[in-house]
Structures are given as C-alpha cells and as structure tokens.
CSV table of N, CA, C and O in Angstrom, one decimal:
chain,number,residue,atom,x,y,z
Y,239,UNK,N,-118.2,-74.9,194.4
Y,239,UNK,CA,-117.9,-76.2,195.0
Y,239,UNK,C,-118.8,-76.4,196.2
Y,239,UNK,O,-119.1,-75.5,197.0
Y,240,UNK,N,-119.2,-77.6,196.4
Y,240,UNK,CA,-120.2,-78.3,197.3
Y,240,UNK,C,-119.4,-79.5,198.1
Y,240,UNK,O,-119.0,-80.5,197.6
Y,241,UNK,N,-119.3,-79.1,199.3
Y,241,UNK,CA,-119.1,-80.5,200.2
Y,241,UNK,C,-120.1,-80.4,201.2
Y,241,UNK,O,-120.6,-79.3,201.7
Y,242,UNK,N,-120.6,-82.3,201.8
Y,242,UNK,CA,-121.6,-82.4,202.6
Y,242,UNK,C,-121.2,-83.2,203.2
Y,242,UNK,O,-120.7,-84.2,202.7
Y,243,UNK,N,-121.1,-83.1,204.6
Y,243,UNK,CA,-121.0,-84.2,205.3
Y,243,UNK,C,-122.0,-85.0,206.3
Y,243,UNK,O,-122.4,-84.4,207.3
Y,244,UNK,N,-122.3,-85.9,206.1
Y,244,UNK,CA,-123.4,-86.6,206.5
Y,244,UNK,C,-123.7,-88.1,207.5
Y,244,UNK,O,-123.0,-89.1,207.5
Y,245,UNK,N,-124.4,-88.0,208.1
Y,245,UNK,CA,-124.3,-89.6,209.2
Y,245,UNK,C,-125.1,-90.3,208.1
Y,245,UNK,O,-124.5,-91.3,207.6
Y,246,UNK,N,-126.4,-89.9,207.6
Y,246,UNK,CA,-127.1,-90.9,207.1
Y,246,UNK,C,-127.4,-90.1,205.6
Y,246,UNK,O,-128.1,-89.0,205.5
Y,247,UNK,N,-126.8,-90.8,204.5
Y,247,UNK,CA,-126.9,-89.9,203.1
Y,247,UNK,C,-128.3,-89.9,202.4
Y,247,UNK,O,-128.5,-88.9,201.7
Y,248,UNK,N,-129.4,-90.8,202.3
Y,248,UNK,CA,-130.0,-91.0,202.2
Y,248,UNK,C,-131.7,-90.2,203.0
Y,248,UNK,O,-132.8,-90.1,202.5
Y,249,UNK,N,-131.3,-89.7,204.1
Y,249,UNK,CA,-131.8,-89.4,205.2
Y,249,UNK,C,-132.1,-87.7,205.2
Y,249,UNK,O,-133.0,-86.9,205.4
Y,250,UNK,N,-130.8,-87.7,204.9
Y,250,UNK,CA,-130.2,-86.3,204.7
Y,250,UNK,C,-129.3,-85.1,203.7
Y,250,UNK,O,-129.2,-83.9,203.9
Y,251,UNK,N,-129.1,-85.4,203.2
Y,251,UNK,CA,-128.5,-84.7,201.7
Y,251,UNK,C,-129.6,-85.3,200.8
Y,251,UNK,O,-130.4,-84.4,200.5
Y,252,UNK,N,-129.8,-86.2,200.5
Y,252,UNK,CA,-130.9,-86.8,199.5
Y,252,UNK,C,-132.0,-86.1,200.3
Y,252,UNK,O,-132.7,-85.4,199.5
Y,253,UNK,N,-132.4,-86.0,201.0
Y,253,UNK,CA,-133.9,-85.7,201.4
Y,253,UNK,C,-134.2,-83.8,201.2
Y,253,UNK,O,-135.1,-83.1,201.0
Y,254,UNK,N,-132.8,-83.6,201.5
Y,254,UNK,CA,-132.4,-82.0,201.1
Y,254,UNK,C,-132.6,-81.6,199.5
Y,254,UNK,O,-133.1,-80.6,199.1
Y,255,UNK,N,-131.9,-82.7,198.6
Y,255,UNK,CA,-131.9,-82.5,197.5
Y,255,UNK,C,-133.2,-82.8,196.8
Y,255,UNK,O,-133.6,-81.9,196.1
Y,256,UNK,N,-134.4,-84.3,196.9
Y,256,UNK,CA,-135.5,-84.2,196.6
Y,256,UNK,C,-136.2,-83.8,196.8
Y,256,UNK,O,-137.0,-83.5,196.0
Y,257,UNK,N,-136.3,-83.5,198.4
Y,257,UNK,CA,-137.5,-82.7,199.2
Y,257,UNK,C,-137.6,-81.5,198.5
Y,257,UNK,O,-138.4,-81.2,197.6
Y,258,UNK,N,-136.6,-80.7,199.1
Y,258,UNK,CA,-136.7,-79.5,199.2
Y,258,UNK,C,-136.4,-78.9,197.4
Y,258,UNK,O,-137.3,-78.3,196.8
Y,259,UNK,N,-135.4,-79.1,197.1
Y,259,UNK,CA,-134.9,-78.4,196.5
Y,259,UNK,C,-135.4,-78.6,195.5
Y,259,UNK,O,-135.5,-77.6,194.8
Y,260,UNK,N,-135.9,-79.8,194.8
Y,260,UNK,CA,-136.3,-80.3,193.2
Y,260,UNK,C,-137.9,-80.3,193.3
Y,260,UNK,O,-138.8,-80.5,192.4
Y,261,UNK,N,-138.0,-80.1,194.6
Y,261,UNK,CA,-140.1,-80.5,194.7
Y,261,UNK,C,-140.5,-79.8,194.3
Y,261,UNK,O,-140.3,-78.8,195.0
Y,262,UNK,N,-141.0,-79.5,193.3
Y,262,UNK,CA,-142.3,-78.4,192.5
Y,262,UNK,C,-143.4,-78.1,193.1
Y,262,UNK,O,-144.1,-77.2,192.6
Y,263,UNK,N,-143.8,-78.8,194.4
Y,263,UNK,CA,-145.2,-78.6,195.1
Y,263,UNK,C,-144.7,-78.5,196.7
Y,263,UNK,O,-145.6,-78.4,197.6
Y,264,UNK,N,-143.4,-78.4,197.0
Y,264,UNK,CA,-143.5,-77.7,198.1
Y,264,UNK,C,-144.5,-76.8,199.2
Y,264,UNK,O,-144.7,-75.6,198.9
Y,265,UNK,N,-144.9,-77.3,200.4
Y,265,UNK,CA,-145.5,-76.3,201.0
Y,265,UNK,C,-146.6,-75.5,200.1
Y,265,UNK,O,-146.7,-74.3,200.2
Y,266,UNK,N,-147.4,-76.1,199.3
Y,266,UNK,CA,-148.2,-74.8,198.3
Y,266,UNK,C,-147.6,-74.4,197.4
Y,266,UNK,O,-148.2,-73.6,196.7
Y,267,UNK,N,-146.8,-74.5,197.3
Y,267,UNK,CA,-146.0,-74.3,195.7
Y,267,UNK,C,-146.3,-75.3,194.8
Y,267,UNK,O,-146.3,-76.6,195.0
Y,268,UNK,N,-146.4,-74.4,193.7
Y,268,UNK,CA,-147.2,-74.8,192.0
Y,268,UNK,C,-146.2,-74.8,190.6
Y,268,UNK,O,-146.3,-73.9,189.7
Y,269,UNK,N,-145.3,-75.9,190.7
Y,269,UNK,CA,-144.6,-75.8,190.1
Y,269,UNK,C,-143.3,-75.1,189.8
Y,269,UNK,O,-142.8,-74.9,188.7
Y,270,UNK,N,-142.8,-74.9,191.4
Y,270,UNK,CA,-141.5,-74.0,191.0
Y,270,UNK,C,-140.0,-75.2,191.8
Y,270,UNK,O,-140.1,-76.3,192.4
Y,271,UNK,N,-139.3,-74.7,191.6
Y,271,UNK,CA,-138.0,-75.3,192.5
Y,271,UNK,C,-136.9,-74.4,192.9
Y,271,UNK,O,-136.7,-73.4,192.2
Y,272,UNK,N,-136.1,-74.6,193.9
Y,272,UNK,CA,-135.5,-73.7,194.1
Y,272,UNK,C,-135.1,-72.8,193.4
Y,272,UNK,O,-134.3,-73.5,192.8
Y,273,UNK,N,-134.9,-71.8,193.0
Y,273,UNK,CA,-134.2,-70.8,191.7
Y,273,UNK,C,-133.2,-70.3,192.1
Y,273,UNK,O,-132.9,-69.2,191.6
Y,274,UNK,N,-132.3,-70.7,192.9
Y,274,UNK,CA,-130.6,-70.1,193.3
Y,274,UNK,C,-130.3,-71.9,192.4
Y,274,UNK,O,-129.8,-72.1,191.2
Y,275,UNK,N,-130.9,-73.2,193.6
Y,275,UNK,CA,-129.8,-74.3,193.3
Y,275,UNK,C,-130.4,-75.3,192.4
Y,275,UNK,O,-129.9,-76.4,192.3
Y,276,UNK,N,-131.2,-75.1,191.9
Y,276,UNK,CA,-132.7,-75.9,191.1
Y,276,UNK,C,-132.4,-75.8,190.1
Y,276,UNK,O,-131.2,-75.6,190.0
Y,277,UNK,N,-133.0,-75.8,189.1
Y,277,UNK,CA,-133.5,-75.4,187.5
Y,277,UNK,C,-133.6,-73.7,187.2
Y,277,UNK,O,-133.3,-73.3,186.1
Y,278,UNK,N,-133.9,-72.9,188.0
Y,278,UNK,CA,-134.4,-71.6,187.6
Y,278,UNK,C,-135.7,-71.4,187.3
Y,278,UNK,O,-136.3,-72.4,187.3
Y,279,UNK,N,-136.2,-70.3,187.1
Y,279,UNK,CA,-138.0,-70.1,186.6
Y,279,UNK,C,-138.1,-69.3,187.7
Y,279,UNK,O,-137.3,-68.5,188.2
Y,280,UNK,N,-139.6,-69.7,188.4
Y,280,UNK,CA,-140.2,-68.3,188.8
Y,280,UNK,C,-140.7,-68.6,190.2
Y,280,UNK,O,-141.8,-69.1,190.4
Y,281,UNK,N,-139.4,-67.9,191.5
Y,281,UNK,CA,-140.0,-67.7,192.8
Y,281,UNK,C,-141.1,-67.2,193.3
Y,281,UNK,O,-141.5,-66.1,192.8
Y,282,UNK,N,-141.8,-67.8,194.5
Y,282,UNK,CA,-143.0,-67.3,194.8
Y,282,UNK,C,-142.5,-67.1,196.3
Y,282,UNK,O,-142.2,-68.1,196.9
Y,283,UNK,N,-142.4,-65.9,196.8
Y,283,UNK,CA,-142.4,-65.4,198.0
Y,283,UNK,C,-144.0,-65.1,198.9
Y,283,UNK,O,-144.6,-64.1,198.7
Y,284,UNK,N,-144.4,-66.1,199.9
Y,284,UNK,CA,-145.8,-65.9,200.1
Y,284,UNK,C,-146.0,-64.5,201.1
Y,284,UNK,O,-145.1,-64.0,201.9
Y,285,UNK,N,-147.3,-64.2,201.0
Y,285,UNK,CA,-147.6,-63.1,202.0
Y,285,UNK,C,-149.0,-63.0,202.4
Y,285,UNK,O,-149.7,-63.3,201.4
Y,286,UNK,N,-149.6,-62.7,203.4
Y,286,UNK,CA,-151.0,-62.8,203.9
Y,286,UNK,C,-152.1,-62.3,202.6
Y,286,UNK,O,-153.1,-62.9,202.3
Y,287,UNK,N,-151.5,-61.1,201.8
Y,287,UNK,CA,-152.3,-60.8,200.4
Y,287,UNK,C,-152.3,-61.6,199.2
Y,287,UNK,O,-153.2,-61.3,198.3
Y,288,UNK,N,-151.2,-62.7,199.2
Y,288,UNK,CA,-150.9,-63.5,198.1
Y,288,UNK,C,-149.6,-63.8,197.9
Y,288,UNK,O,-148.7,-63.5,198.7
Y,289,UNK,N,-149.5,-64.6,196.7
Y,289,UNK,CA,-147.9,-64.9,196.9
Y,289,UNK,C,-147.1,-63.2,195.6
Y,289,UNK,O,-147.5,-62.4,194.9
Y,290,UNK,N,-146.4,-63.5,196.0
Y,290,UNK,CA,-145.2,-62.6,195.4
Y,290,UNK,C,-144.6,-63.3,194.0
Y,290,UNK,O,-144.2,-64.4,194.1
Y,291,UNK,N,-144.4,-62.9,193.1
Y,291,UNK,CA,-143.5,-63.9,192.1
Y,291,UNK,C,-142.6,-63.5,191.5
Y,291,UNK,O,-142.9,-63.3,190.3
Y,292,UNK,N,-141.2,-63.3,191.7
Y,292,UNK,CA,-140.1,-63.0,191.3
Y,292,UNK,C,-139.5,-64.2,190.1
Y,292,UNK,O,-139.3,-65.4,190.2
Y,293,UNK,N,-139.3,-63.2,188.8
Y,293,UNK,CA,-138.6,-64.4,188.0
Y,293,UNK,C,-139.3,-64.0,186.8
Y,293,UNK,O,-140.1,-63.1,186.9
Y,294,UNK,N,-139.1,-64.6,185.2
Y,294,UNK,CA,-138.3,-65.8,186.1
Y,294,UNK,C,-136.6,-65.8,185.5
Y,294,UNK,O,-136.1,-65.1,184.6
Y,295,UNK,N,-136.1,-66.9,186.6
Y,295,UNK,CA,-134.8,-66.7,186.4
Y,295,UNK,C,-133.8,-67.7,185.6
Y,295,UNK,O,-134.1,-68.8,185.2
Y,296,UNK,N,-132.6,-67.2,185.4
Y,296,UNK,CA,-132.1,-68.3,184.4
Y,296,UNK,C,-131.5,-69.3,185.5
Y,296,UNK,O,-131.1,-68.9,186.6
Y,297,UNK,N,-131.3,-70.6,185.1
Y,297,UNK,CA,-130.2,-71.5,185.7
Y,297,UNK,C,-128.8,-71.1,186.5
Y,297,UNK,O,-127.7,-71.0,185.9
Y,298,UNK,N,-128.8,-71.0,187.8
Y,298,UNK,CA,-127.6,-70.5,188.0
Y,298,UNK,C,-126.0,-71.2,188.4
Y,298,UNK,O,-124.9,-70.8,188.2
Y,299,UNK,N,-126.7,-72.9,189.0
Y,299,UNK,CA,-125.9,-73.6,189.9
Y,299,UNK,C,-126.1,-74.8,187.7
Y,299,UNK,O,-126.9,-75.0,186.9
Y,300,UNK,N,-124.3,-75.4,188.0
Y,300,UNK,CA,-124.8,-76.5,186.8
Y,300,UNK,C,-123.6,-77.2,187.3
Y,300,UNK,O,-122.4,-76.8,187.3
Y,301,UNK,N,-124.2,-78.4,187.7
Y,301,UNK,CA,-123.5,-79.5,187.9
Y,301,UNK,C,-122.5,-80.5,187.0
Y,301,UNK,O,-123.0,-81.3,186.3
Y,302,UNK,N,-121.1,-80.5,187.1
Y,302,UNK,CA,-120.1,-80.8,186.6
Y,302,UNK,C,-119.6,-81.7,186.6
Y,302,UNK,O,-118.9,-82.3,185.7
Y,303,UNK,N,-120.0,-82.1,188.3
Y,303,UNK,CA,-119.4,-83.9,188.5
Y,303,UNK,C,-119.6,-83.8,189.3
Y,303,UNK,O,-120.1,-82.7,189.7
Y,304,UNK,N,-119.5,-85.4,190.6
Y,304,UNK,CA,-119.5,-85.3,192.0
Y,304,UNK,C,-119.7,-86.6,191.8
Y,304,UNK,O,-120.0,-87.3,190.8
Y,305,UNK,N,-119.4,-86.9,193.2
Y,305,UNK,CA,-119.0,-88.2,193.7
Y,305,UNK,C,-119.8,-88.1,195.3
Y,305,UNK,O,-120.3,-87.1,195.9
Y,306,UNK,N,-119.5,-89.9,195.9
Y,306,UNK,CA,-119.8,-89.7,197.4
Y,306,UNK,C,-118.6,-90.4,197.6
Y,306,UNK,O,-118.0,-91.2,196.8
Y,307,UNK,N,-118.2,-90.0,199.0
Y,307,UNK,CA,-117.0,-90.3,199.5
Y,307,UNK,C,-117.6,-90.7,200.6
Y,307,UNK,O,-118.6,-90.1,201.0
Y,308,UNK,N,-117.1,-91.5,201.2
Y,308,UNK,CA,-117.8,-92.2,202.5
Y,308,UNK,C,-116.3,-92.4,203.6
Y,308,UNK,O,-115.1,-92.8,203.2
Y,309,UNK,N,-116.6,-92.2,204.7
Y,309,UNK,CA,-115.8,-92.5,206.1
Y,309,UNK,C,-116.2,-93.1,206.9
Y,309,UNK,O,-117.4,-93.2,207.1
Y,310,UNK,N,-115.3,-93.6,207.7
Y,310,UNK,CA,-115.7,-94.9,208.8
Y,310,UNK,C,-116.5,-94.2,209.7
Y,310,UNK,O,-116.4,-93.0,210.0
Y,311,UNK,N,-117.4,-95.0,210.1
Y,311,UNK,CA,-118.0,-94.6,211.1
Y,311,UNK,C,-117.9,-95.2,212.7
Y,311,UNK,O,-117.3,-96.3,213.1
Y,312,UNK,N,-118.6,-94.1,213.6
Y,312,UNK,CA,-117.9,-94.3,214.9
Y,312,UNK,C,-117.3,-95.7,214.9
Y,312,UNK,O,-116.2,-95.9,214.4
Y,313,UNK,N,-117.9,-96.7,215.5
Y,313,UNK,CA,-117.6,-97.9,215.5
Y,313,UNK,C,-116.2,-98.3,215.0
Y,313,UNK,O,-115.3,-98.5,215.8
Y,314,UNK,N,-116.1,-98.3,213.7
Y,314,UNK,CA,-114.7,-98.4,212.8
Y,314,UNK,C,-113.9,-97.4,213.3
Y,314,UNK,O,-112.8,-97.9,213.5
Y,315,UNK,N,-114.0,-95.8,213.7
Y,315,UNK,CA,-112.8,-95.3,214.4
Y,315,UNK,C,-112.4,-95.9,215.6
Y,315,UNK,O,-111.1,-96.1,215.6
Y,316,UNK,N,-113.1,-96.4,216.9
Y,316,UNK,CA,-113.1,-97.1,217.4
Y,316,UNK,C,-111.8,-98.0,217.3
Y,316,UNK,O,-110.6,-97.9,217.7
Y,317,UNK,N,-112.7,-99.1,216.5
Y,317,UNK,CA,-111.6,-100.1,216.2
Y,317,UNK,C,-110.0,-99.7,216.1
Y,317,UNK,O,-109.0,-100.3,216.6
Y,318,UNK,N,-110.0,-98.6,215.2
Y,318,UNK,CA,-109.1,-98.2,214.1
Y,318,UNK,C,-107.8,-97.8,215.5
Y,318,UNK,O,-106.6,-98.0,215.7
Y,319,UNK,N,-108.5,-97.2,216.2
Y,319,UNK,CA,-107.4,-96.4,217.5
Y,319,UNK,C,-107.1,-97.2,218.5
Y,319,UNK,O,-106.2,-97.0,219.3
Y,320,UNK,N,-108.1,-98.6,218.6
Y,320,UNK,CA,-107.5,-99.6,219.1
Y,320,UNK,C,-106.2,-100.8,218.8
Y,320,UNK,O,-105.6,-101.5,219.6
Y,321,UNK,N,-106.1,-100.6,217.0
Y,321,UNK,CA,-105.1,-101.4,216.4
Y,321,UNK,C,-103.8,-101.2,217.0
Y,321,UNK,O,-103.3,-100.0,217.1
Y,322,UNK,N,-103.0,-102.5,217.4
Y,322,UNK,CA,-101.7,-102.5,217.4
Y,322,UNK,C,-101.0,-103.4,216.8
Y,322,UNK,O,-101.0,-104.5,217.4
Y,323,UNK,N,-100.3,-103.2,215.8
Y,323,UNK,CA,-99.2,-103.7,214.9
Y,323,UNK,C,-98.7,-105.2,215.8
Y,323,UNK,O,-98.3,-105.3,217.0
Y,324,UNK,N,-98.9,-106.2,214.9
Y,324,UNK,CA,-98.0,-107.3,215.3
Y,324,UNK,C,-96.8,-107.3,215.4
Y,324,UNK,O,-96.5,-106.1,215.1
Y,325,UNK,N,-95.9,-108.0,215.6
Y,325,UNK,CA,-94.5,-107.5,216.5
Y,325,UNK,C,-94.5,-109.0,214.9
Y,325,UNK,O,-95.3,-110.0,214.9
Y,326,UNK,N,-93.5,-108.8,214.0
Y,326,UNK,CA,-92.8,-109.9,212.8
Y,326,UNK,C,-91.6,-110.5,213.5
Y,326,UNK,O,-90.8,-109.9,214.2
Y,327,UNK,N,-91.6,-112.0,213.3
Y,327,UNK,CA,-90.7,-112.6,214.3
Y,327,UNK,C,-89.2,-112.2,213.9
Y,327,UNK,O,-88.2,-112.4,214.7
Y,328,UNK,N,-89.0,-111.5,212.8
Y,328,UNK,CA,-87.8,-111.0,212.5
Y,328,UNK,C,-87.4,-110.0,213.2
Y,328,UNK,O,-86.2,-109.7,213.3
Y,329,UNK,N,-88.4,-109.2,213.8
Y,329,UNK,CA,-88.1,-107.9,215.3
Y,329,UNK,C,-87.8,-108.7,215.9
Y,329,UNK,O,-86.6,-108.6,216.2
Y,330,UNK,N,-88.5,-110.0,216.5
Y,330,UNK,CA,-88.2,-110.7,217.6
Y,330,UNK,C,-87.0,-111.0,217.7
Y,330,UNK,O,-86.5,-110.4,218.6
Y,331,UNK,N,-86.3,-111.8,217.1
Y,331,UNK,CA,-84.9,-111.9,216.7
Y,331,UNK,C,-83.7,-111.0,217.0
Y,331,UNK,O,-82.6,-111.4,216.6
C-alpha cells in the first residue's frame, strides 16, 4: 500500500512518478526503469570502471487501483476554523 501526500500533485508525485521512476534515459541510463517500483529488467549500478548490471528482474510492485484524494488547503483550513454556526430563529425563541 502507497499513500502520498502532497502541496502540488503535479509537481511532485507525478514528477516522482514520470521522472524518475518510468524514464528509461535517466541520468545516462539506456533503457532501464526503476526495477523495485517500475516494470522490472535490468539495473545499472554506475562506477568509475563502468556501469554494473544487475538483472534482469521480474515485475515486483503491480498496481491494483488508486485514486487521488484531495484536502483543503491552507486557506480553506483557515476559513473552516473561522466558521460559526448561525443561531435558527427557533433557538432564538
């Protein structure tokens, strides 16, 4: 199970998720993607003599469902702890 919590989703979990984790050309990398949360295949660990290449590996992470859930932000908490209930003229009474 995966939860993220985020200011800007687009920014950040998406840029986590495209960038990093699904880019095949990362930093000098040729075709691989993460191999824990990616697709699987064949890590390259770099080193001054060359890269290293572990793999390849099978699929390990497989996505099931998910959703985004969104919460108020500052602003709307704000507001939210400022609210006070109208008084119904039938209290008044």
């Amino acid at each position: 199970m995966f939860m993220c919590l985020n200011a800007d989703i687009e920014r950040q979990y998406e840029f986590v998720q495209k960038t990093w984790i699904l880019n095949r050309n990362m930093n000098g990398l040729d075709g691989e993607t993460c191999p824990l949360t990616g697709q699987g295949g064949v890590f390259s660990i770099p080193t001054a003599r060359g890269p290293i290449k572990l793999g390849p590996f099978e699929r390990l992470v497989t996505v099931r469902g998910g959703g985004y859930f969104f919460m108020p932000g500052a602003a709307a908490l704000k507001f939210l702890s400022q609210y006070r209930p109208m008084r119904s003229e039938a209290a008044i009474r």
